[in-house]
Short mmCIF file of C-alpha atoms and ligand atoms in Angstrom, two decimals:
data_model
loop_
_atom_site.label_atom_id
_atom_site.label_comp_id
_atom_site.label_asym_id
_atom_site.label_seq_id
_atom_site.Cartn_x
_atom_site.Cartn_y
_atom_site.Cartn_z
CA UNK A 243 -18.32 15.60 -6.28
CA UNK A 244 -15.47 16.75 -4.10
CA UNK A 245 -13.27 16.84 -7.34
CA UNK A 246 -15.80 19.16 -9.01
CA UNK A 247 -15.71 21.49 -6.12
CA UNK A 248 -11.89 21.73 -6.45
CA UNK A 249 -12.25 22.65 -10.21
CA UNK A 250 -14.70 25.34 -9.31
CA UNK A 251 -12.58 26.81 -6.55
CA UNK A 252 -9.60 26.66 -8.86
CA UNK A 253 -11.64 28.67 -11.50
CA UNK A 254 -12.57 31.20 -8.83
CA UNK A 255 -8.93 31.76 -7.84
CA UNK A 256 -8.04 32.03 -11.41
CA UNK A 257 -10.38 34.90 -12.27
CA UNK A 258 -9.60 36.70 -8.90
CA UNK A 259 -5.75 36.76 -9.71
CA UNK A 260 -6.44 37.55 -13.33
CA UNK A 261 -8.07 40.79 -13.01
CA UNK A 262 -5.47 42.75 -10.89
CA UNK A 263 -2.73 41.31 -13.08
CA UNK A 264 -4.37 42.83 -16.25
CA UNK A 265 -4.95 46.21 -14.59
CA UNK A 266 -1.39 46.31 -13.29
CA UNK A 267 -0.10 45.79 -16.68
CA UNK A 268 -2.18 48.70 -18.07
CA UNK A 269 -1.26 51.01 -15.38
CA UNK A 270 2.32 50.72 -15.64
CA UNK A 271 2.89 52.24 -19.06
CA UNK A 272 1.86 55.68 -18.22
CA UNK A 273 3.64 55.98 -14.80
CA UNK A 274 7.01 54.99 -16.53
CA UNK A 275 7.24 58.33 -17.97
CA UNK A 276 7.59 60.00 -14.62
CA UNK A 277 10.50 57.91 -13.57
CA UNK A 278 14.07 58.04 -14.48
CA UNK A 279 15.79 55.75 -17.03
CA UNK A 280 17.47 53.24 -15.03
CA UNK A 281 14.28 52.31 -12.79
CA UNK A 282 12.52 52.23 -16.11
CA UNK A 283 14.65 49.67 -17.49
CA UNK A 284 14.52 47.63 -14.17
CA UNK A 285 10.90 47.92 -14.15
CA UNK A 286 10.51 46.84 -17.80
CA UNK A 287 12.78 43.76 -17.05
CA UNK A 288 10.73 42.99 -14.04
CA UNK A 289 7.65 43.14 -16.11
CA UNK A 290 9.10 40.75 -18.63
CA UNK A 291 10.05 38.46 -16.15
CA UNK A 292 6.56 38.53 -14.59
CA UNK A 293 5.12 38.08 -17.88
CA UNK A 294 7.16 35.00 -18.65
CA UNK A 295 6.54 33.50 -15.18
CA UNK A 296 2.80 34.11 -15.97
CA UNK A 297 2.85 32.57 -19.27
CA UNK A 298 4.91 29.63 -18.18
CA UNK A 299 2.82 28.63 -15.03
CA UNK A 300 -0.54 29.53 -16.59
CA UNK A 301 -1.09 28.03 -20.04
CA UNK A 302 -4.87 27.84 -19.39
CA UNK A 303 -6.90 31.07 -18.72
CA UNK A 304 -8.79 29.56 -15.72
CA UNK A 305 -5.58 28.88 -14.12
CA UNK A 306 -4.08 32.39 -14.26
CA UNK A 307 -2.94 32.67 -10.72
CA UNK A 308 0.47 33.31 -9.04
CA UNK A 309 1.51 29.63 -8.80
CA UNK A 310 4.66 30.08 -7.27
CA UNK A 311 3.09 31.86 -4.29
CA UNK A 312 0.57 29.05 -3.89
CA UNK A 313 3.25 26.43 -3.90
CA UNK A 314 5.14 27.83 -1.25
CA UNK A 315 1.89 28.33 0.90
CA UNK A 316 0.83 24.71 0.34
CA UNK A 317 4.11 23.15 1.01
CA UNK A 318 4.41 25.10 4.28
CA UNK A 319 1.01 24.07 5.37
CA UNK A 320 1.60 20.38 4.75
CA UNK A 321 3.88 20.56 7.69
CA UNK A 322 1.05 20.97 10.11
CA UNK A 323 -0.48 24.29 10.15
CA UNK A 324 -4.08 24.15 9.10
CA UNK A 325 -6.64 26.09 7.17
CA UNK A 326 -10.05 24.82 6.69
CA UNK A 327 -10.82 22.80 3.55
CA UNK A 328 -7.44 23.09 2.00
CA UNK A 329 -7.00 20.62 -0.58
CA UNK A 330 -3.81 18.43 -1.26
CA UNK A 331 -2.74 15.45 -3.19
CA UNK A 332 -0.55 12.44 -2.96
CA UNK A 333 0.52 10.04 -5.74
CA UNK A 334 1.58 6.47 -4.92
CA UNK A 335 2.96 3.72 -7.56
CA UNK A 336 2.39 0.26 -6.36
CA UNK A 337 4.83 -1.83 -8.45
CA UNK A 338 3.60 -5.24 -7.88
CA UNK A 339 4.76 -8.57 -9.49
CA UNK A 340 1.75 -8.63 -11.91
CA UNK A 341 1.21 -5.00 -12.72
CA UNK A 342 1.94 -1.26 -11.82
CA UNK A 343 -0.85 0.59 -10.25
CA UNK A 344 -1.08 4.40 -9.51
CA UNK A 345 -3.33 5.72 -6.72
CA UNK A 346 -4.12 9.44 -6.84
CA UNK A 347 -5.33 10.53 -3.52
CA UNK A 348 -7.09 13.88 -2.80
CA UNK A 349 -7.21 14.99 0.72
CA UNK A 350 -8.41 18.00 2.60
CA UNK A 351 -7.08 19.32 5.77
CA UNK A 352 -8.91 19.04 8.93
CA UNK A 353 -8.52 21.46 11.87
CA UNK A 354 -6.59 18.87 13.76
CA UNK A 355 -4.80 15.43 13.34
CA UNK A 356 -5.30 13.41 10.20
CA UNK A 357 -6.59 14.85 7.10
CA UNK A 358 -9.97 13.73 5.14
CA UNK A 359 -9.70 11.41 2.11
CA UNK A 360 -12.03 13.03 -0.37
CA UNK A 361 -11.18 11.03 -3.46
CA UNK A 362 -9.18 8.17 -4.90
CA UNK A 363 -8.33 7.57 -8.46
CA UNK A 364 -6.49 4.36 -9.60
CA UNK A 365 -5.39 2.85 -12.68
CA UNK A 366 -3.42 -0.21 -13.43
CA UNK A 367 -1.07 -1.24 -16.10
CA UNK A 368 0.30 -4.87 -17.05
CA UNK A 369 2.79 -6.30 -16.98
CA UNK A 370 4.68 -5.55 -13.72
CA UNK A 371 7.98 -3.65 -13.67
CA UNK A 372 10.03 -6.74 -13.25
CA UNK A 373 9.26 -7.94 -16.64
CA UNK A 374 11.42 -5.02 -18.14
CA UNK A 375 14.44 -6.31 -16.22
CA UNK A 376 16.49 -6.90 -19.29
CA UNK A 377 15.53 -3.66 -20.96
CA UNK A 378 14.53 -1.03 -18.38
CA UNK A 379 13.98 1.81 -20.85
CA UNK A 380 10.95 -0.22 -22.13
CA UNK A 381 9.16 0.63 -18.85
CA UNK A 382 9.09 4.35 -19.72
CA UNK A 383 5.85 4.66 -21.95
CA UNK A 384 3.83 2.84 -19.22
CA UNK A 385 5.16 5.09 -16.31
CA UNK A 386 4.68 8.09 -18.27
CA UNK A 387 1.08 7.13 -19.29
CA UNK A 388 0.32 6.77 -15.59
CA UNK A 389 2.04 10.08 -14.69
CA UNK A 390 -0.17 11.82 -17.40
CA UNK A 391 -3.05 10.63 -15.63
CA UNK A 392 -1.80 12.22 -12.35
CA UNK A 393 -1.34 15.50 -14.25
CA UNK A 394 -4.86 15.34 -15.52
CA UNK A 395 -6.32 14.55 -12.08
CA UNK A 396 -4.34 17.26 -10.06
CA UNK A 397 -4.56 21.01 -10.56
CA UNK A 398 -1.30 22.30 -12.04
CA UNK A 399 -0.64 24.85 -9.41
CA UNK A 400 -0.41 21.76 -6.97
CA UNK A 401 1.89 19.78 -8.98
CA UNK A 402 5.06 20.84 -7.36
CA UNK A 403 3.89 20.29 -3.87
CA UNK A 404 2.46 16.82 -4.64
CA UNK A 405 4.70 13.91 -3.38
CA UNK A 406 5.15 11.32 -6.14
CA UNK A 407 6.30 7.91 -4.65
CA UNK A 408 7.01 4.47 -6.16
CA UNK A 409 7.27 1.22 -3.83
CA UNK A 410 8.00 -2.07 -5.19
CA UNK A 411 6.89 -5.29 -3.75
CA UNK A 412 7.45 -9.00 -4.35
CA UNK A 413 8.15 -9.07 -7.99
CA UNK A 414 11.24 -6.68 -7.71
CA UNK A 415 12.24 -8.23 -4.24
CA UNK A 416 12.95 -11.51 -6.15
CA UNK A 417 14.97 -9.94 -9.08
CA UNK A 418 18.72 -10.05 -8.80
CA UNK A 419 19.88 -6.91 -7.03
CA UNK A 420 21.67 -5.36 -10.07
CA UNK A 421 18.54 -5.74 -12.35
CA UNK A 422 16.23 -4.21 -9.86
CA UNK A 423 18.30 -1.24 -9.14
CA UNK A 424 18.65 -0.51 -12.99
CA UNK A 425 14.90 -0.65 -13.26
CA UNK A 426 14.38 1.61 -10.10
CA UNK A 427 17.11 4.11 -11.47
CA UNK A 428 15.03 4.19 -14.83
CA UNK A 429 11.95 5.07 -12.80
CA UNK A 430 13.68 7.63 -10.74
CA UNK A 431 14.83 9.41 -13.88
CA UNK A 432 11.29 9.52 -15.27
CA UNK A 433 10.03 10.84 -11.90
CA UNK A 434 12.63 13.60 -11.74
CA UNK A 435 11.47 14.79 -15.15
CA UNK A 436 7.90 15.03 -13.99
CA UNK A 437 6.67 18.24 -12.18
CA UNK A 438 5.88 16.44 -8.85
CA UNK A 439 7.69 16.51 -5.48
CA UNK A 440 10.47 13.76 -5.27
CA UNK A 441 12.47 12.87 -2.28
CA UNK A 442 15.49 10.80 -1.66
CA UNK A 443 13.46 7.61 -0.86
CA UNK A 444 10.81 8.19 -3.31
CA UNK A 445 11.51 5.19 -5.56
CA UNK A 446 12.48 1.82 -3.78
CA UNK A 447 11.70 -1.67 -2.83
CA UNK A 448 9.65 -2.07 0.26
CA UNK A 449 10.18 -4.89 2.67
CA UNK A 450 7.42 -6.99 4.39
CA UNK A 451 7.74 -4.98 7.79
CA UNK A 452 7.08 -1.64 5.96
CA UNK A 453 4.21 -3.15 4.00
CA UNK A 454 2.68 -4.22 7.40
CA UNK A 455 2.94 -0.80 8.98
CA UNK A 456 1.61 1.01 5.94
CA UNK A 457 -1.42 -1.40 5.83
CA UNK A 458 -1.85 -0.81 9.53
CA UNK A 459 -1.77 2.91 8.87
CA UNK A 460 -4.49 2.58 6.15
CA UNK A 461 -6.73 0.42 8.22
CA UNK A 462 -6.57 2.65 11.31
CA UNK A 463 -6.93 5.85 9.08
CA UNK A 464 -10.06 4.32 7.66
CA UNK A 465 -11.46 3.29 10.85
CA UNK A 466 -10.85 6.62 12.48
CA UNK A 467 -8.59 5.69 15.23
CA UNK A 468 -5.74 7.98 14.15
CA UNK A 469 -8.06 10.94 14.56
CA UNK A 470 -9.69 9.90 17.73
CA UNK A 471 -7.77 9.37 20.91
CA UNK A 472 -10.51 7.55 22.42
CA UNK A 473 -10.77 4.90 19.83
CA UNK A 474 -8.55 1.83 20.09
CA UNK A 475 -6.26 0.88 17.42
CA UNK A 476 -6.92 -2.21 15.28
CA UNK A 477 -4.26 -4.90 14.64
CA UNK A 478 -3.61 -6.19 10.94
CA UNK A 479 -3.02 -9.70 9.71
CA UNK A 480 -1.85 -10.19 6.29
CA UNK A 481 -1.17 -13.52 4.53
CA UNK A 482 0.55 -13.30 1.13
CA UNK A 483 2.12 -15.83 -1.13
CA UNK A 484 5.68 -15.58 0.10
CA UNK A 485 5.26 -14.06 3.47
CA UNK A 486 2.95 -13.29 6.28
CA UNK A 487 2.71 -10.12 8.41
CA UNK A 488 1.21 -9.29 11.81
CA UNK A 489 1.10 -5.58 12.88
CA UNK A 490 -0.40 -4.02 16.03
CA UNK A 491 -0.14 -1.14 18.42
CA UNK A 492 0.77 -2.59 21.81
CA UNK A 493 -1.25 -1.16 24.94
CA UNK A 494 0.84 -3.27 27.27
CA UNK A 495 4.38 -2.49 28.53
CA UNK A 496 5.19 -5.98 28.48
CA UNK A 497 4.95 -6.20 24.67
CA UNK A 498 7.26 -3.14 24.37
CA UNK A 499 9.95 -4.47 26.65
CA UNK A 500 9.67 -8.36 25.75
CA UNK A 501 9.45 -8.24 21.99
CA UNK A 502 12.34 -9.57 20.00
CA UNK A 503 14.74 -6.86 18.66
CA UNK A 504 13.61 -5.40 15.51
CA UNK A 505 9.87 -6.14 16.15
CA UNK A 506 9.20 -2.62 17.25
CA UNK A 507 9.04 0.32 14.80
CA UNK A 508 8.53 3.72 15.92
CA UNK A 509 7.49 6.79 13.62
CA UNK A 510 5.60 10.02 13.69
CA UNK A 511 2.36 10.61 11.92
CA UNK A 512 -0.31 13.49 12.04
CA UNK A 513 1.56 14.99 14.93
CA UNK A 514 1.44 11.59 17.18
CA UNK A 515 4.41 9.23 17.69
CA UNK A 516 3.44 5.44 17.24
CA UNK A 517 5.50 2.43 18.37
CA UNK A 518 4.32 -0.66 16.39
CA UNK A 519 4.75 -4.37 16.86
CA UNK A 520 5.32 -5.42 13.27
CA UNK A 521 6.94 -8.56 11.88
CA UNK A 522 6.95 -10.28 8.42
CA UNK A 523 7.63 -13.97 8.40
CA UNK A 524 9.40 -14.65 5.07
CA UNK A 525 8.68 -18.14 3.70
CA UNK A 526 5.52 -18.49 5.77
CA UNK A 527 3.07 -16.87 3.01
CA UNK A 528 0.36 -19.48 1.96
CA UNK A 529 2.15 -20.63 -1.31
CA UNK A 530 5.67 -20.92 0.40
CA UNK A 531 3.97 -22.75 3.09
CA UNK A 532 2.18 -25.17 0.77
CA UNK A 533 5.68 -25.93 -0.82
CA UNK A 534 7.34 -26.39 2.80
CA UNK A 535 4.54 -28.50 4.14
CA UNK A 536 4.90 -30.84 0.96
CA UNK A 537 8.67 -31.05 1.66
CA UNK A 538 9.72 -28.95 -1.21
CA UNK A 539 12.42 -26.33 -1.28
CA UNK A 540 12.15 -22.86 -2.52
CA UNK A 541 13.60 -22.21 -5.89
CA UNK A 542 14.55 -25.79 -6.27
CA UNK A 543 13.25 -27.87 -9.11
CA UNK A 544 12.46 -31.59 -8.57
CA UNK A 545 14.66 -34.28 -10.55
CA UNK A 546 13.18 -35.86 -13.41
CA UNK A 547 10.64 -38.50 -12.16
CA UNK A 548 10.70 -37.18 -8.68
CA UNK A 549 7.73 -36.20 -6.79
CA UNK A 550 6.55 -34.53 -3.69
CA UNK A 551 4.37 -36.80 -1.37
CA UNK A 552 2.21 -35.02 1.22
CA UNK A 553 -0.01 -35.97 4.03
CA UNK A 554 -2.45 -33.06 3.33
CA UNK A 555 -3.71 -34.72 0.18
CA UNK A 556 -5.68 -37.88 -0.06
CA UNK A 557 -3.58 -41.12 -0.65
CA UNK A 558 -2.57 -41.71 -4.41
CA UNK A 559 -4.11 -38.41 -5.50
CA UNK A 560 -1.85 -36.82 -8.08
CA UNK A 561 -1.77 -33.15 -8.99
CA UNK A 562 0.80 -30.34 -9.87
CA UNK A 563 1.72 -27.23 -7.85
CA UNK A 564 3.24 -24.20 -9.54
CA UNK A 565 5.26 -21.78 -7.38
CA UNK A 566 7.66 -19.13 -8.35
CA UNK A 567 8.01 -20.43 -11.81
CA UNK A 568 8.54 -23.85 -10.86
CA UNK A 569 6.07 -26.68 -11.35
CA UNK A 570 6.20 -29.57 -8.70
CA UNK A 571 4.58 -33.01 -9.08
CA UNK A 572 2.62 -34.01 -6.08
CA UNK A 573 1.17 -37.06 -4.67
CA UNK A 574 -0.99 -37.78 -1.77
CA UNK A 575 0.43 -40.00 1.02
CA UNK A 576 -1.10 -43.36 2.26
CA UNK A 577 -1.98 -43.20 6.01
CA UNK A 578 -4.24 -44.87 8.52
CA UNK A 579 -5.39 -41.82 10.12
CA UNK A 580 -8.10 -39.24 9.01
CA UNK A 581 -6.66 -36.75 6.63
CA UNK A 582 -7.12 -33.72 8.94
CA UNK A 583 -5.27 -35.41 11.68
CA UNK A 584 -2.38 -36.34 9.42
CA UNK A 585 -2.18 -32.99 7.91
CA UNK A 586 -2.43 -31.25 11.30
CA UNK A 587 0.58 -33.06 12.63
CA UNK A 588 2.63 -32.15 9.55
CA UNK A 589 1.78 -28.43 9.58
CA UNK A 590 2.32 -28.24 13.39
CA UNK A 591 5.78 -29.80 12.91
CA UNK A 592 6.56 -27.10 10.35
CA UNK A 593 5.11 -24.13 12.42
CA UNK A 594 5.67 -25.27 15.92
CA UNK A 595 7.72 -22.53 17.79
CA UNK A 596 8.50 -20.74 14.45
CA UNK A 597 6.34 -17.73 15.02
CA UNK A 598 6.27 -15.30 17.99
CA UNK A 599 3.34 -15.79 20.32
CA UNK A 600 2.26 -12.36 21.62
CA UNK A 601 0.38 -12.29 24.84
CA UNK A 602 -1.46 -9.08 24.14
CA UNK A 603 -3.41 -10.49 21.08
CA UNK A 604 -6.66 -11.58 22.91
CA UNK A 605 -7.21 -8.00 23.94
CA UNK A 606 -7.04 -6.42 20.60
CA UNK A 607 -9.32 -6.22 17.64
CA UNK A 608 -7.88 -7.50 14.43
CA UNK A 609 -8.54 -7.15 10.74
CA UNK A 610 -7.27 -9.92 8.37
CA UNK A 611 -6.44 -9.65 4.59
CA UNK A 612 -5.33 -11.34 1.48
CA UNK A 613 -5.31 -15.14 1.70
CA UNK A 614 -7.18 -15.11 4.99
CA UNK A 615 -10.10 -13.44 3.07
CA UNK A 616 -9.65 -15.71 -0.05
CA UNK A 617 -9.68 -18.89 1.96
CA UNK A 618 -12.49 -17.81 4.07
CA UNK A 619 -14.62 -17.16 0.78
CA UNK A 620 -13.54 -20.56 -0.46
CA UNK A 621 -14.75 -22.15 2.64
CA UNK A 622 -17.99 -20.24 2.44
CA UNK A 623 -17.41 -18.62 5.67
CA UNK A 624 -17.70 -14.97 4.48
CA UNK A 625 -19.33 -13.23 1.55
CA UNK A 626 -17.04 -12.85 -1.51
CA UNK A 627 -17.95 -9.18 -1.91
CA UNK A 628 -18.79 -8.02 1.54
CA UNK A 629 -16.46 -9.85 3.60
CA UNK A 630 -17.44 -10.46 7.13
CA UNK A 631 -16.43 -11.73 10.64
CA UNK A 632 -15.36 -15.06 11.89
CA UNK A 633 -13.65 -16.80 14.75
CA UNK A 634 -10.46 -18.69 14.59
CA UNK A 635 -12.49 -21.93 15.35
CA UNK A 636 -14.43 -21.26 12.20
CA UNK A 637 -11.14 -21.86 10.18
CA UNK A 638 -10.65 -24.83 12.32
CA UNK A 639 -14.15 -26.29 11.66
CA UNK A 640 -13.85 -25.50 8.02
CA UNK A 641 -10.44 -27.24 7.87
CA UNK A 642 -12.02 -30.39 9.30
CA UNK A 643 -14.85 -30.19 6.90
CA UNK A 644 -12.78 -29.69 3.81
CA UNK A 645 -10.36 -32.41 4.67
CA UNK A 646 -13.27 -34.79 4.96
CA UNK A 647 -14.78 -33.64 1.67
CA UNK A 648 -11.56 -34.40 -0.18
CA UNK A 649 -11.47 -37.77 1.31
CA UNK A 650 -14.75 -38.46 -0.34
CA UNK A 651 -14.16 -36.68 -3.57
CA UNK A 652 -10.30 -35.73 -3.97
CA UNK A 653 -10.25 -33.69 -7.08
CA UNK A 654 -12.76 -30.91 -6.02
CA UNK A 655 -10.63 -28.55 -4.08
CA UNK A 656 -7.45 -30.35 -3.25
CA UNK A 657 -5.42 -27.92 -1.44
CA UNK A 658 -8.34 -26.21 0.70
CA UNK A 659 -7.72 -28.67 3.46
CA UNK A 660 -4.10 -28.03 3.76
CA UNK A 661 -4.54 -24.21 3.47
CA UNK A 662 -7.26 -24.04 6.09
CA UNK A 663 -5.39 -26.25 8.49
CA UNK A 664 -2.31 -24.03 7.89
CA UNK A 665 -4.30 -20.87 8.53
CA UNK A 666 -5.70 -22.29 11.75
CA UNK A 667 -2.37 -23.36 13.10
CA UNK A 668 -0.65 -20.15 12.08
CA UNK A 669 -3.15 -18.02 14.01
CA UNK A 670 -3.01 -20.33 16.90
CA UNK A 671 0.73 -20.43 17.16
CA UNK A 672 0.74 -16.53 16.94
CA UNK A 673 -1.40 -16.49 19.91
CA UNK A 674 -5.03 -16.19 18.65
CA UNK A 675 -7.39 -18.22 20.86
CA UNK A 676 -10.08 -20.38 19.12
CA UNK A 677 -12.66 -17.89 20.33
CA UNK A 678 -10.97 -14.84 18.90
CA UNK A 679 -12.84 -12.97 16.37
CA UNK A 680 -11.28 -11.56 13.25
CA UNK A 681 -12.80 -9.25 10.73
CA UNK A 682 -12.20 -9.80 6.95
CA UNK A 683 -12.76 -7.03 4.59
CA UNK A 684 -11.37 -5.75 1.28
CA UNK A 685 -12.76 -2.21 1.81
CA UNK A 686 -13.52 0.11 4.78
CA UNK A 687 -15.75 3.01 3.90
CA UNK A 688 -15.48 2.07 0.22
CA UNK A 689 -11.74 2.66 0.11
CA UNK A 690 -9.31 -0.31 -0.59
CA UNK A 691 -7.57 -1.55 2.63
CA UNK A 692 -4.01 -1.65 0.70
CA UNK A 693 -0.82 -0.44 2.07
CA UNK A 694 -0.72 2.35 -0.57
CA UNK A 695 -2.84 4.81 1.19
CA UNK A 696 -0.72 4.50 4.48
CA UNK A 697 2.40 4.56 2.67
CA UNK A 698 1.19 7.87 1.02
CA UNK A 699 0.60 9.47 4.39
CA UNK A 700 4.02 8.17 5.76
CA UNK A 701 5.99 9.72 2.74
CA UNK A 702 4.03 12.88 2.66
CA UNK A 703 4.98 13.72 6.09
CA UNK A 704 8.66 12.68 5.56
CA UNK A 705 8.91 14.61 2.25
CA UNK A 706 7.36 17.78 4.02
CA UNK A 707 10.06 17.50 6.76
CA UNK A 708 12.76 17.32 4.07
CA UNK A 709 11.26 20.43 2.24
CA UNK A 710 10.49 22.71 5.24
C1 LIG B 830 12.65 -2.55 6.19
O1 LIG B 830 13.09 -1.45 5.63
C2 LIG B 830 13.19 -0.21 6.37
C3 LIG B 830 13.41 0.84 5.54
O2 LIG B 830 12.52 1.16 4.63
C4 LIG B 830 14.20 -0.42 7.62
O3 LIG B 830 14.17 0.53 8.36
C5 LIG B 830 13.85 -1.75 8.20
O4 LIG B 830 14.86 -2.11 9.21
C6 LIG B 830 13.57 -3.04 7.27
N1 LIG B 830 13.11 -4.06 8.13
C7 LIG B 830 13.64 -5.35 7.97
C8 LIG B 830 12.89 -6.35 8.81
O5 LIG B 830 14.42 -5.58 7.14
#
């Protein structure tokens, strides 16, 4: 619905500007006779130029409006001035390991602070950018197809003021630097050829800390704390395959002064300055953790006939684990303790003292995403569609239960005991008490809680600074 109203508004502006333009054209010809030759020629040249500009910017009748004026106005107002119900857009490409997604956001300005998100459109393309590593030009048709969707979605007069950004995650982070850069250079060329607004940092690889900060912005925008000084900000936990992130807004001076260097990030958004505690632990994502728990090494294949032996699987149980293109042979270890106990000891040995324990965590509200969500679903702790709330101790109890279950029937869900034990200990080591509640969701207000929305806000404000 909000999209329709934009189309209507646009049509209105169109006719409004159309009428005087035609009148002016008709009125100029008789008046020419009364003026001297030189002004006449100048006036004629001016008319031709106006006409060309008019044709160039307004191929469709309903868009007959002086687009250049509008663009200047829009770009200017993005900087902070507000007029009611003004519409603007942002385009974010999420270049992930398995595919490329485009998010097209439509916002409207509010009298103060954060804008409203009116509409989100997204499409995905497979495979991911990294699969064109040996032939970057091959990524062009896909990127252009997604750009065409943005052109259809966004009114033409707003193209030049709409920021276009691509952020690449895991897939490109793992490529050799040279190959990743060639791919990104290709995308940059395609973006430059598009009619949208491009900045110097518009196409790049994003690190885990940035990803955490952008997801934090998304969550706190959707929960309304960025627009309401009275509402406390929520923290954000993410557990990916390769890394895990924790991001929160510290209310305690102690956190600000005692955090390790590099854990605090300061930025400006919607007229406020935020200092966030944010850290990404590389190698502590769930899949990397599995490998480490089982004694494997990242990127290193096993020798012929070699297998990893683990105290988190039942004795003599044999399976395979594929991670980062390598398949590992796995076997459960003989032991005379309950499986949960032996697994817990192993995980504790791996995690003990490796993650920062923040004292402020018990006082904050936290959302948790990705594998936190998926494993809670697998353990029947939350609904797969709706998500839900749980306490750290629920992960702990589920771990004990699942470890017991595989002791009786090893084949069912062999890694769930290990995963839940890891999740419980990761939370505890990070400073989450057993009674601490976490909220697990995929969407807030029907909008996906991904980093893409937060990154769009962040880059929109940077681009506007560069252009104002
Ligand atoms: C992540 O990237 C940003 C730039 O986008 C940089 O400022 C920051 O220092 C990086 N953080 C880490 C931990 O590498």
